[in-house]
PDB file of C-alpha atoms in Angstrom:
ATOM      1  CA  ARG A   1       0.170  -0.095  -0.174  1.00  0.00           C
ATOM      2  CA  LYS A   2       1.041   3.804  -1.062  1.00  0.00           C
ATOM      3  CA  GLU A   3       1.900   6.107   1.459  1.00  0.00           C
ATOM      4  CA  VAL A   4      -0.540   8.736  -0.160  1.00  0.00           C
ATOM      5  CA  GLU A   5      -3.246   7.309  -1.814  1.00  0.00           C
ATOM      6  CA  GLN A   6      -5.513   9.664  -4.099  1.00  0.00           C
ATOM      7  CA  ASP A   7      -8.643   9.310  -5.933  1.00  0.00           C
ATOM      8  CA  PRO A   8      -7.957   7.735  -9.328  1.00  0.00           C
ATOM      9  CA  GLY A   9      -8.924   9.922 -12.201  1.00  0.00           C
ATOM     10  CA  PRO A  10      -9.158  11.257 -14.452  1.00  0.00           C
ATOM     11  CA  PHE A  11     -12.075  14.036 -13.559  1.00  0.00           C
ATOM     12  CA  ASN A  12     -13.624  15.329 -16.912  1.00  0.00           C
ATOM     13  CA  VAL A  13     -16.048  18.522 -15.395  1.00  0.00           C
ATOM     14  CA  PRO A  14     -17.554  21.185 -17.424  1.00  0.00           C
ATOM     15  CA  GLU A  15     -16.718  24.638 -16.798  1.00  0.00           C
ATOM     16  CA  GLY A  16     -17.885  26.240 -13.865  1.00  0.00           C
ATOM     17  CA  ALA A  17     -18.381  22.873 -11.672  1.00  0.00           C
ATOM     18  CA  THR A  18     -17.289  22.285  -8.497  1.00  0.00           C
ATOM     19  CA  VAL A  19     -14.832  18.996  -8.089  1.00  0.00           C
ATOM     20  CA  ALA A  20     -13.216  17.913  -4.926  1.00  0.00           C
ATOM     21  CA  PHE A  21     -10.266  15.401  -4.690  1.00  0.00           C
ATOM     22  CA  ASN A  22      -9.221  13.259  -1.861  1.00  0.00           C
ATOM     23  CA  CYS A  23      -6.565  11.730  -0.718  1.00  0.00           C
ATOM     24  CA  THR A  24      -5.694   9.364   2.790  1.00  0.00           C
ATOM     25  CA  TYR A  25      -1.951   9.193   4.014  1.00  0.00           C
ATOM     26  CA  SER A  26      -0.803   6.218   6.158  1.00  0.00           C
ATOM     27  CA  ASN A  27       2.006   7.509   8.188  1.00  0.00           C
ATOM     28  CA  SER A  28       0.260   8.677  11.384  1.00  0.00           C
ATOM     29  CA  ALA A  29       3.532  10.742  12.194  1.00  0.00           C
ATOM     30  CA  SER A  30       3.175  12.924   8.701  1.00  0.00           C
ATOM     31  CA  GLN A  31       3.474  16.371   9.692  1.00  0.00           C
ATOM     32  CA  SER A  32       3.483  18.860   6.815  1.00  0.00           C
ATOM     33  CA  PHE A  33       0.623  18.907   4.031  1.00  0.00           C
ATOM     34  CA  PHE A  34       0.079  20.249   0.594  1.00  0.00           C
ATOM     35  CA  TRP A  35      -1.173  20.011  -2.979  1.00  0.00           C
ATOM     36  CA  TYR A  36       0.920  20.761  -6.011  1.00  0.00           C
ATOM     37  CA  ARG A  37      -0.128  21.066  -9.538  1.00  0.00           C
ATOM     38  CA  GLN A  38       1.371  19.240 -12.200  1.00  0.00           C
ATOM     39  CA  ASP A  39       0.709  20.439 -15.912  1.00  0.00           C
ATOM     40  CA  CYS A  40       1.581  17.960 -19.131  1.00  0.00           C
ATOM     41  CA  ARG A  41       5.137  17.557 -19.107  1.00  0.00           C
ATOM     42  CA  LYS A  42       5.783  20.337 -16.724  1.00  0.00           C
ATOM     43  CA  GLU A  43       7.068  20.199 -13.101  1.00  0.00           C
ATOM     44  CA  PRO A  44       4.984  20.045  -9.745  1.00  0.00           C
ATOM     45  CA  LYS A  45       4.155  23.699  -8.862  1.00  0.00           C
ATOM     46  CA  LEU A  46       2.832  24.366  -4.761  1.00  0.00           C
ATOM     47  CA  LEU A  47      -0.679  24.727  -4.900  1.00  0.00           C
ATOM     48  CA  MET A  48      -1.222  25.629  -1.590  1.00  0.00           C
ATOM     49  CA  SER A  49      -0.264  24.497   1.667  1.00  0.00           C
ATOM     50  CA  VAL A  50      -2.832  22.177   4.156  1.00  0.00           C
ATOM     51  CA  TYR A  51      -3.700  23.103   7.458  1.00  0.00           C
ATOM     52  CA  SER A  52      -5.523  21.742  10.298  1.00  0.00           C
ATOM     53  CA  SER A  53      -8.019  24.268  10.623  1.00  0.00           C
ATOM     54  CA  GLY A  54      -8.458  24.462   6.850  1.00  0.00           C
ATOM     55  CA  ASN A  55      -7.648  27.450   4.003  1.00  0.00           C
ATOM     56  CA  GLU A  56      -9.049  28.960   1.443  1.00  0.00           C
ATOM     57  CA  ASP A  57      -7.299  30.508  -1.745  1.00  0.00           C
ATOM     58  CA  GLY A  58      -9.690  32.013  -3.921  1.00  0.00           C
ATOM     59  CA  ARG A  59     -11.695  29.055  -5.994  1.00  0.00           C
ATOM     60  CA  PHE A  60      -9.300  26.365  -4.039  1.00  0.00           C
ATOM     61  CA  THR A  61      -9.969  25.145  -0.501  1.00  0.00           C
ATOM     62  CA  ALA A  62      -7.902  22.332   1.608  1.00  0.00           C
ATOM     63  CA  GLN A  63      -9.408  20.889   4.408  1.00  0.00           C
ATOM     64  CA  LEU A  64      -7.041  18.296   6.395  1.00  0.00           C
ATOM     65  CA  ASN A  65      -8.277  15.615   9.229  1.00  0.00           C
ATOM     66  CA  ARG A  66      -5.672  14.447  11.119  1.00  0.00           C
ATOM     67  CA  ALA A  67      -8.098  11.659  12.762  1.00  0.00           C
ATOM     68  CA  SER A  68      -8.815  10.354   9.754  1.00  0.00           C
ATOM     69  CA  GLN A  69      -5.680  11.386   7.975  1.00  0.00           C
ATOM     70  CA  TYR A  70      -7.281  12.945   4.880  1.00  0.00           C
ATOM     71  CA  ILE A  71      -6.670  15.362   2.774  1.00  0.00           C
ATOM     72  CA  SER A  72      -8.880  16.850   0.425  1.00  0.00           C
ATOM     73  CA  LEU A  73      -9.150  19.507  -2.456  1.00  0.00           C
ATOM     74  CA  LEU A  74     -12.302  21.880  -3.501  1.00  0.00           C
ATOM     75  CA  ILE A  75     -11.955  23.365  -6.790  1.00  0.00           C
ATOM     76  CA  ARG A  76     -15.303  25.699  -7.251  1.00  0.00           C
ATOM     77  CA  ASP A  77     -15.920  27.400 -10.669  1.00  0.00           C
ATOM     78  CA  SER A  78     -13.573  25.360 -12.526  1.00  0.00           C
ATOM     79  CA  LYS A  79     -12.085  26.981 -15.519  1.00  0.00           C
ATOM     80  CA  LEU A  80     -10.258  25.536 -18.512  1.00  0.00           C
ATOM     81  CA  SER A  81      -7.115  26.323 -17.059  1.00  0.00           C
ATOM     82  CA  ASP A  82      -7.541  24.364 -13.882  1.00  0.00           C
ATOM     83  CA  SER A  83      -6.883  20.798 -16.120  1.00  0.00           C
ATOM     84  CA  ALA A  84      -3.886  19.567 -14.816  1.00  0.00           C
ATOM     85  CA  THR A  85      -2.942  16.627 -12.461  1.00  0.00           C
ATOM     86  CA  TYR A  86      -3.323  17.432  -8.589  1.00  0.00           C
ATOM     87  CA  LEU A  87      -0.551  15.630  -6.482  1.00  0.00           C
ATOM     88  CA  CYS A  88      -1.490  15.285  -2.998  1.00  0.00           C
ATOM     89  CA  VAL A  89       1.772  15.640  -0.660  1.00  0.00           C
ATOM     90  CA  VAL A  90       3.256  14.975   2.462  1.00  0.00           C
ATOM     91  CA  ASN A  91       6.312  15.677   4.641  1.00  0.00           C
ATOM     92  CA  ASN A  92       6.931  13.659   7.637  1.00  0.00           C
ATOM     93  CA  HIS A  93       8.576  16.432   9.070  1.00  0.00           C
ATOM     94  CA  TYR A  94       8.076  20.312   9.540  1.00  0.00           C
ATOM     95  CA  SER A  95      11.285  21.540   8.161  1.00  0.00           C
ATOM     96  CA  GLY A  96      12.048  21.363   4.676  1.00  0.00           C
ATOM     97  CA  ASN A  97      15.047  19.341   4.697  1.00  0.00           C
ATOM     98  CA  THR A  98      13.017  16.014   4.388  1.00  0.00           C
ATOM     99  CA  PRO A  99      11.956  14.471   1.302  1.00  0.00           C
ATOM    100  CA  LEU A 100       8.184  15.290   0.125  1.00  0.00           C
ATOM    101  CA  VAL A 101       6.411  11.403  -0.350  1.00  0.00           C
ATOM    102  CA  PHE A 102       3.813  12.144  -3.429  1.00  0.00           C
ATOM    103  CA  GLY A 103       0.344  10.319  -4.284  1.00  0.00           C
ATOM    104  CA  LYS A 104      -0.103   9.290  -7.684  1.00  0.00           C
ATOM    105  CA  GLY A 105      -2.013  12.065  -8.664  1.00  0.00           C
ATOM    106  CA  THR A 106      -5.558  12.642 -10.179  1.00  0.00           C
ATOM    107  CA  ARG A 107      -5.603  13.906 -13.454  1.00  0.00           C
ATOM    108  CA  LEU A 108      -8.285  16.779 -13.976  1.00  0.00           C
ATOM    109  CA  SER A 109      -9.923  17.817 -17.192  1.00  0.00           C
ATOM    110  CA  VAL A 110     -12.486  21.142 -17.304  1.00  0.00           C
ATOM    111  CA  ILE A 111     -14.402  21.325 -20.543  1.00  0.00           C
ATOM    112  CA  ALA A 112     -16.260  23.545 -22.478  1.00  0.00           C
TER     113      ALA A 112
ATOM    114  CA  GLY B   1      14.186  35.498 -10.597  1.00  0.00           C
ATOM    115  CA  ALA B   2      15.873  32.038 -11.769  1.00  0.00           C
ATOM    116  CA  GLY B   3      14.140  29.166 -10.772  1.00  0.00           C
ATOM    117  CA  VAL B   4      15.554  25.464 -10.434  1.00  0.00           C
ATOM    118  CA  SER B   5      17.380  24.842 -13.835  1.00  0.00           C
ATOM    119  CA  GLN B   6      18.290  21.285 -15.090  1.00  0.00           C
ATOM    120  CA  SER B   7      19.811  19.888 -18.019  1.00  0.00           C
ATOM    121  CA  PRO B   8      19.570  18.134 -20.817  1.00  0.00           C
ATOM    122  CA  ARG B   9      15.940  18.577 -20.455  1.00  0.00           C
ATOM    123  CA  TYR B  10      15.895  15.635 -23.012  1.00  0.00           C
ATOM    124  CA  LYS B  11      18.516  12.609 -22.732  1.00  0.00           C
ATOM    125  CA  VAL B  12      18.164   9.401 -24.994  1.00  0.00           C
ATOM    126  CA  ALA B  13      20.609   6.446 -23.937  1.00  0.00           C
ATOM    127  CA  LYS B  14      21.310   3.149 -25.159  1.00  0.00           C
ATOM    128  CA  ARG B  15      20.897   0.517 -22.846  1.00  0.00           C
ATOM    129  CA  GLY B  16      24.269  -0.159 -20.905  1.00  0.00           C
ATOM    130  CA  GLN B  17      25.236   3.754 -21.497  1.00  0.00           C
ATOM    131  CA  ASP B  18      26.435   5.946 -18.366  1.00  0.00           C
ATOM    132  CA  VAL B  19      24.571   9.430 -18.063  1.00  0.00           C
ATOM    133  CA  ALA B  20      25.083  12.322 -16.233  1.00  0.00           C
ATOM    134  CA  LEU B  21      21.846  14.778 -15.275  1.00  0.00           C
ATOM    135  CA  ARG B  22      22.808  18.338 -13.722  1.00  0.00           C
ATOM    136  CA  CYS B  23      21.031  20.550 -11.396  1.00  0.00           C
ATOM    137  CA  ASP B  24      21.133  24.274 -10.887  1.00  0.00           C
ATOM    138  CA  PRO B  25      19.049  24.946  -7.510  1.00  0.00           C
ATOM    139  CA  ILE B  26      17.909  28.210  -7.130  1.00  0.00           C
ATOM    140  CA  SER B  27      21.081  30.621  -5.948  1.00  0.00           C
ATOM    141  CA  GLY B  28      21.354  30.309  -1.958  1.00  0.00           C
ATOM    142  CA  HIS B  29      19.058  27.401  -1.421  1.00  0.00           C
ATOM    143  CA  VAL B  30      20.778  25.045   0.870  1.00  0.00           C
ATOM    144  CA  SER B  31      18.592  21.941   0.303  1.00  0.00           C
ATOM    145  CA  LEU B  32      18.883  19.811  -2.777  1.00  0.00           C
ATOM    146  CA  PHE B  33      16.673  17.138  -3.690  1.00  0.00           C
ATOM    147  CA  TRP B  34      16.426  14.523  -6.372  1.00  0.00           C
ATOM    148  CA  TYR B  35      13.345  12.819  -7.103  1.00  0.00           C
ATOM    149  CA  GLN B  36      12.099   9.972  -9.669  1.00  0.00           C
ATOM    150  CA  GLN B  37       9.214   9.947 -11.526  1.00  0.00           C
ATOM    151  CA  ALA B  38       8.159   7.134 -13.709  1.00  0.00           C
ATOM    152  CA  LEU B  39       4.689   7.939 -16.107  1.00  0.00           C
ATOM    153  CA  GLY B  40       1.447   8.102 -14.527  1.00  0.00           C
ATOM    154  CA  GLN B  41       3.151   7.948 -11.286  1.00  0.00           C
ATOM    155  CA  GLY B  42       4.167  10.620  -8.672  1.00  0.00           C
ATOM    156  CA  PRO B  43       7.760  11.925  -8.054  1.00  0.00           C
ATOM    157  CA  GLU B  44       9.544   8.941  -5.770  1.00  0.00           C
ATOM    158  CA  PHE B  45      12.370  10.114  -3.412  1.00  0.00           C
ATOM    159  CA  LEU B  46      15.899   9.286  -4.428  1.00  0.00           C
ATOM    160  CA  THR B  47      18.347  11.380  -2.778  1.00  0.00           C
ATOM    161  CA  TYR B  48      18.737  14.743  -0.287  1.00  0.00           C
ATOM    162  CA  PHE B  49      21.642  16.958   0.086  1.00  0.00           C
ATOM    163  CA  GLN B  50      22.094  19.961   2.363  1.00  0.00           C
ATOM    164  CA  ASN B  51      24.729  22.271   1.207  1.00  0.00           C
ATOM    165  CA  GLU B  52      27.603  19.485   0.071  1.00  0.00           C
ATOM    166  CA  ALA B  53      26.387  16.847   2.052  1.00  0.00           C
ATOM    167  CA  GLN B  54      24.544  14.194   1.103  1.00  0.00           C
ATOM    168  CA  LEU B  55      22.350  13.188   3.842  1.00  0.00           C
ATOM    169  CA  ASP B  56      19.946  10.509   2.755  1.00  0.00           C
ATOM    170  CA  LYS B  57      20.350   8.488  -0.006  1.00  0.00           C
ATOM    171  CA  SER B  58      17.628   5.629   1.098  1.00  0.00           C
ATOM    172  CA  GLY B  59      15.488   6.396  -2.132  1.00  0.00           C
ATOM    173  CA  LEU B  60      18.464   5.662  -4.893  1.00  0.00           C
ATOM    174  CA  PRO B  61      17.415   2.225  -6.584  1.00  0.00           C
ATOM    175  CA  SER B  62      20.631   0.584  -6.905  1.00  0.00           C
ATOM    176  CA  ASP B  63      24.612   1.074  -6.678  1.00  0.00           C
ATOM    177  CA  ARG B  64      24.211   2.332 -10.264  1.00  0.00           C
ATOM    178  CA  PHE B  65      22.976   5.403  -8.977  1.00  0.00           C
ATOM    179  CA  PHE B  66      25.200   8.308  -7.834  1.00  0.00           C
ATOM    180  CA  ALA B  67      24.916  11.749  -6.873  1.00  0.00           C
ATOM    181  CA  GLU B  68      27.449  14.546  -5.886  1.00  0.00           C
ATOM    182  CA  ARG B  69      27.150  18.455  -4.927  1.00  0.00           C
ATOM    183  CA  PRO B  70      30.341  18.877  -4.219  1.00  0.00           C
ATOM    184  CA  GLU B  71      30.443  22.663  -3.503  1.00  0.00           C
ATOM    185  CA  GLY B  72      27.244  23.100  -2.345  1.00  0.00           C
ATOM    186  CA  SER B  73      25.205  24.222  -5.596  1.00  0.00           C
ATOM    187  CA  VAL B  74      25.137  22.075  -8.497  1.00  0.00           C
ATOM    188  CA  SER B  75      24.544  18.664  -8.316  1.00  0.00           C
ATOM    189  CA  THR B  76      25.095  15.732 -10.993  1.00  0.00           C
ATOM    190  CA  LEU B  77      23.342  12.339 -10.509  1.00  0.00           C
ATOM    191  CA  LYS B  78      24.866  10.119 -12.504  1.00  0.00           C
ATOM    192  CA  ILE B  79      23.151   6.499 -13.629  1.00  0.00           C
ATOM    193  CA  GLN B  80      25.681   3.964 -14.723  1.00  0.00           C
ATOM    194  CA  ARG B  81      25.037   0.974 -16.899  1.00  0.00           C
ATOM    195  CA  THR B  82      21.578   2.536 -18.014  1.00  0.00           C
ATOM    196  CA  GLN B  83      18.687   0.147 -18.238  1.00  0.00           C
ATOM    197  CA  GLN B  84      15.144   0.524 -19.524  1.00  0.00           C
ATOM    198  CA  GLU B  85      13.686   0.694 -16.340  1.00  0.00           C
ATOM    199  CA  ASP B  86      15.444   3.756 -15.373  1.00  0.00           C
ATOM    200  CA  SER B  87      13.384   5.468 -18.290  1.00  0.00           C
ATOM    201  CA  ALA B  88      11.571   8.546 -16.579  1.00  0.00           C
ATOM    202  CA  VAL B  89      11.803  11.916 -15.529  1.00  0.00           C
ATOM    203  CA  TYR B  90      14.102  13.030 -13.119  1.00  0.00           C
ATOM    204  CA  LEU B  91      13.330  16.348 -11.164  1.00  0.00           C
ATOM    205  CA  CYS B  92      15.189  18.243  -9.169  1.00  0.00           C
ATOM    206  CA  ALA B  93      14.051  20.451  -6.204  1.00  0.00           C
ATOM    207  CA  SER B  94      15.693  23.056  -3.985  1.00  0.00           C
ATOM    208  CA  SER B  95      14.934  24.484  -0.720  1.00  0.00           C
ATOM    209  CA  LEU B  96      16.002  27.402   1.373  1.00  0.00           C
ATOM    210  CA  GLU B  97      15.623  25.809   4.479  1.00  0.00           C
ATOM    211  CA  ARG B  98      16.472  28.274   7.260  1.00  0.00           C
ATOM    212  CA  GLY B  99      15.447  25.708   9.913  1.00  0.00           C
ATOM    213  CA  GLY B 100      11.966  25.658  11.370  1.00  0.00           C
ATOM    214  CA  ASP B 101      10.539  28.266   8.994  1.00  0.00           C
ATOM    215  CA  ARG B 102       7.691  27.102   6.886  1.00  0.00           C
ATOM    216  CA  ALA B 103       7.938  29.792   4.785  1.00  0.00           C
ATOM    217  CA  THR B 104      11.413  28.895   3.550  1.00  0.00           C
ATOM    218  CA  ASP B 105      10.821  25.130   3.512  1.00  0.00           C
ATOM    219  CA  THR B 106       8.767  24.927   0.083  1.00  0.00           C
ATOM    220  CA  GLN B 107      10.762  23.104  -2.315  1.00  0.00           C
ATOM    221  CA  TYR B 108      10.683  24.606  -5.835  1.00  0.00           C
ATOM    222  CA  PHE B 109      10.957  22.019  -8.733  1.00  0.00           C
ATOM    223  CA  GLY B 110      13.101  22.156 -11.908  1.00  0.00           C
ATOM    224  CA  PRO B 111      11.441  21.095 -15.521  1.00  0.00           C
ATOM    225  CA  GLY B 112      13.129  17.416 -15.259  1.00  0.00           C
ATOM    226  CA  THR B 113      15.074  15.581 -17.894  1.00  0.00           C
ATOM    227  CA  ARG B 114      13.471  13.309 -19.698  1.00  0.00           C
ATOM    228  CA  LEU B 115      15.689  10.222 -19.835  1.00  0.00           C
ATOM    229  CA  THR B 116      14.634   7.612 -22.455  1.00  0.00           C
ATOM    230  CA  VAL B 117      16.519   4.353 -22.434  1.00  0.00           C
ATOM    231  CA  LEU B 118      16.301   2.085 -25.210  1.00  0.00           C
TER     232      LEU B 118
END
């Protein structure tokens, strides 16, 4: 079993739709949580960090449930430009000098 | 400012050849990571440097893989006697890592080197 598991894709949604991605992690000692976005043939880029209190950045909302070891990402009012692969990522330490552990990614296609 | 750069962007090697992949981290970044991303998978950790010290190489899949960062800036990942299963995108990431400050811990990724072993 992989340490970070994500919803299988792809998700094909119309413009304007709301879409939610889910992720679970197996290491209860994980400390930091992120969503990265990866466009086709590009490098992963940090979309947002995820905090226990939940956090929002424009149309994007991330939630963390430590008890259930569950992370979510909600995208409201989907745009064509949101089409990408979304990677759920954990870090088993607070500091940046430890490797990130990535999920397999969930592919999103927003259709006009 | 300049981000993480990697070269070459694409590399085709015949099975058995040695390859060297280069990473130029963001200037001043202390931490440097190498990841391997196979097709349809998320990146997987290979090795980590803090300045010139290789502190973790637990992700290197075999002794054919070797990485160095002799002066604490540029890093090279070398793969000897390449095999078809080495075909992947090799990503380099760096972080400022001032210690305990989340704002400086973000890992920034380079564009990757796509290695194809025939």
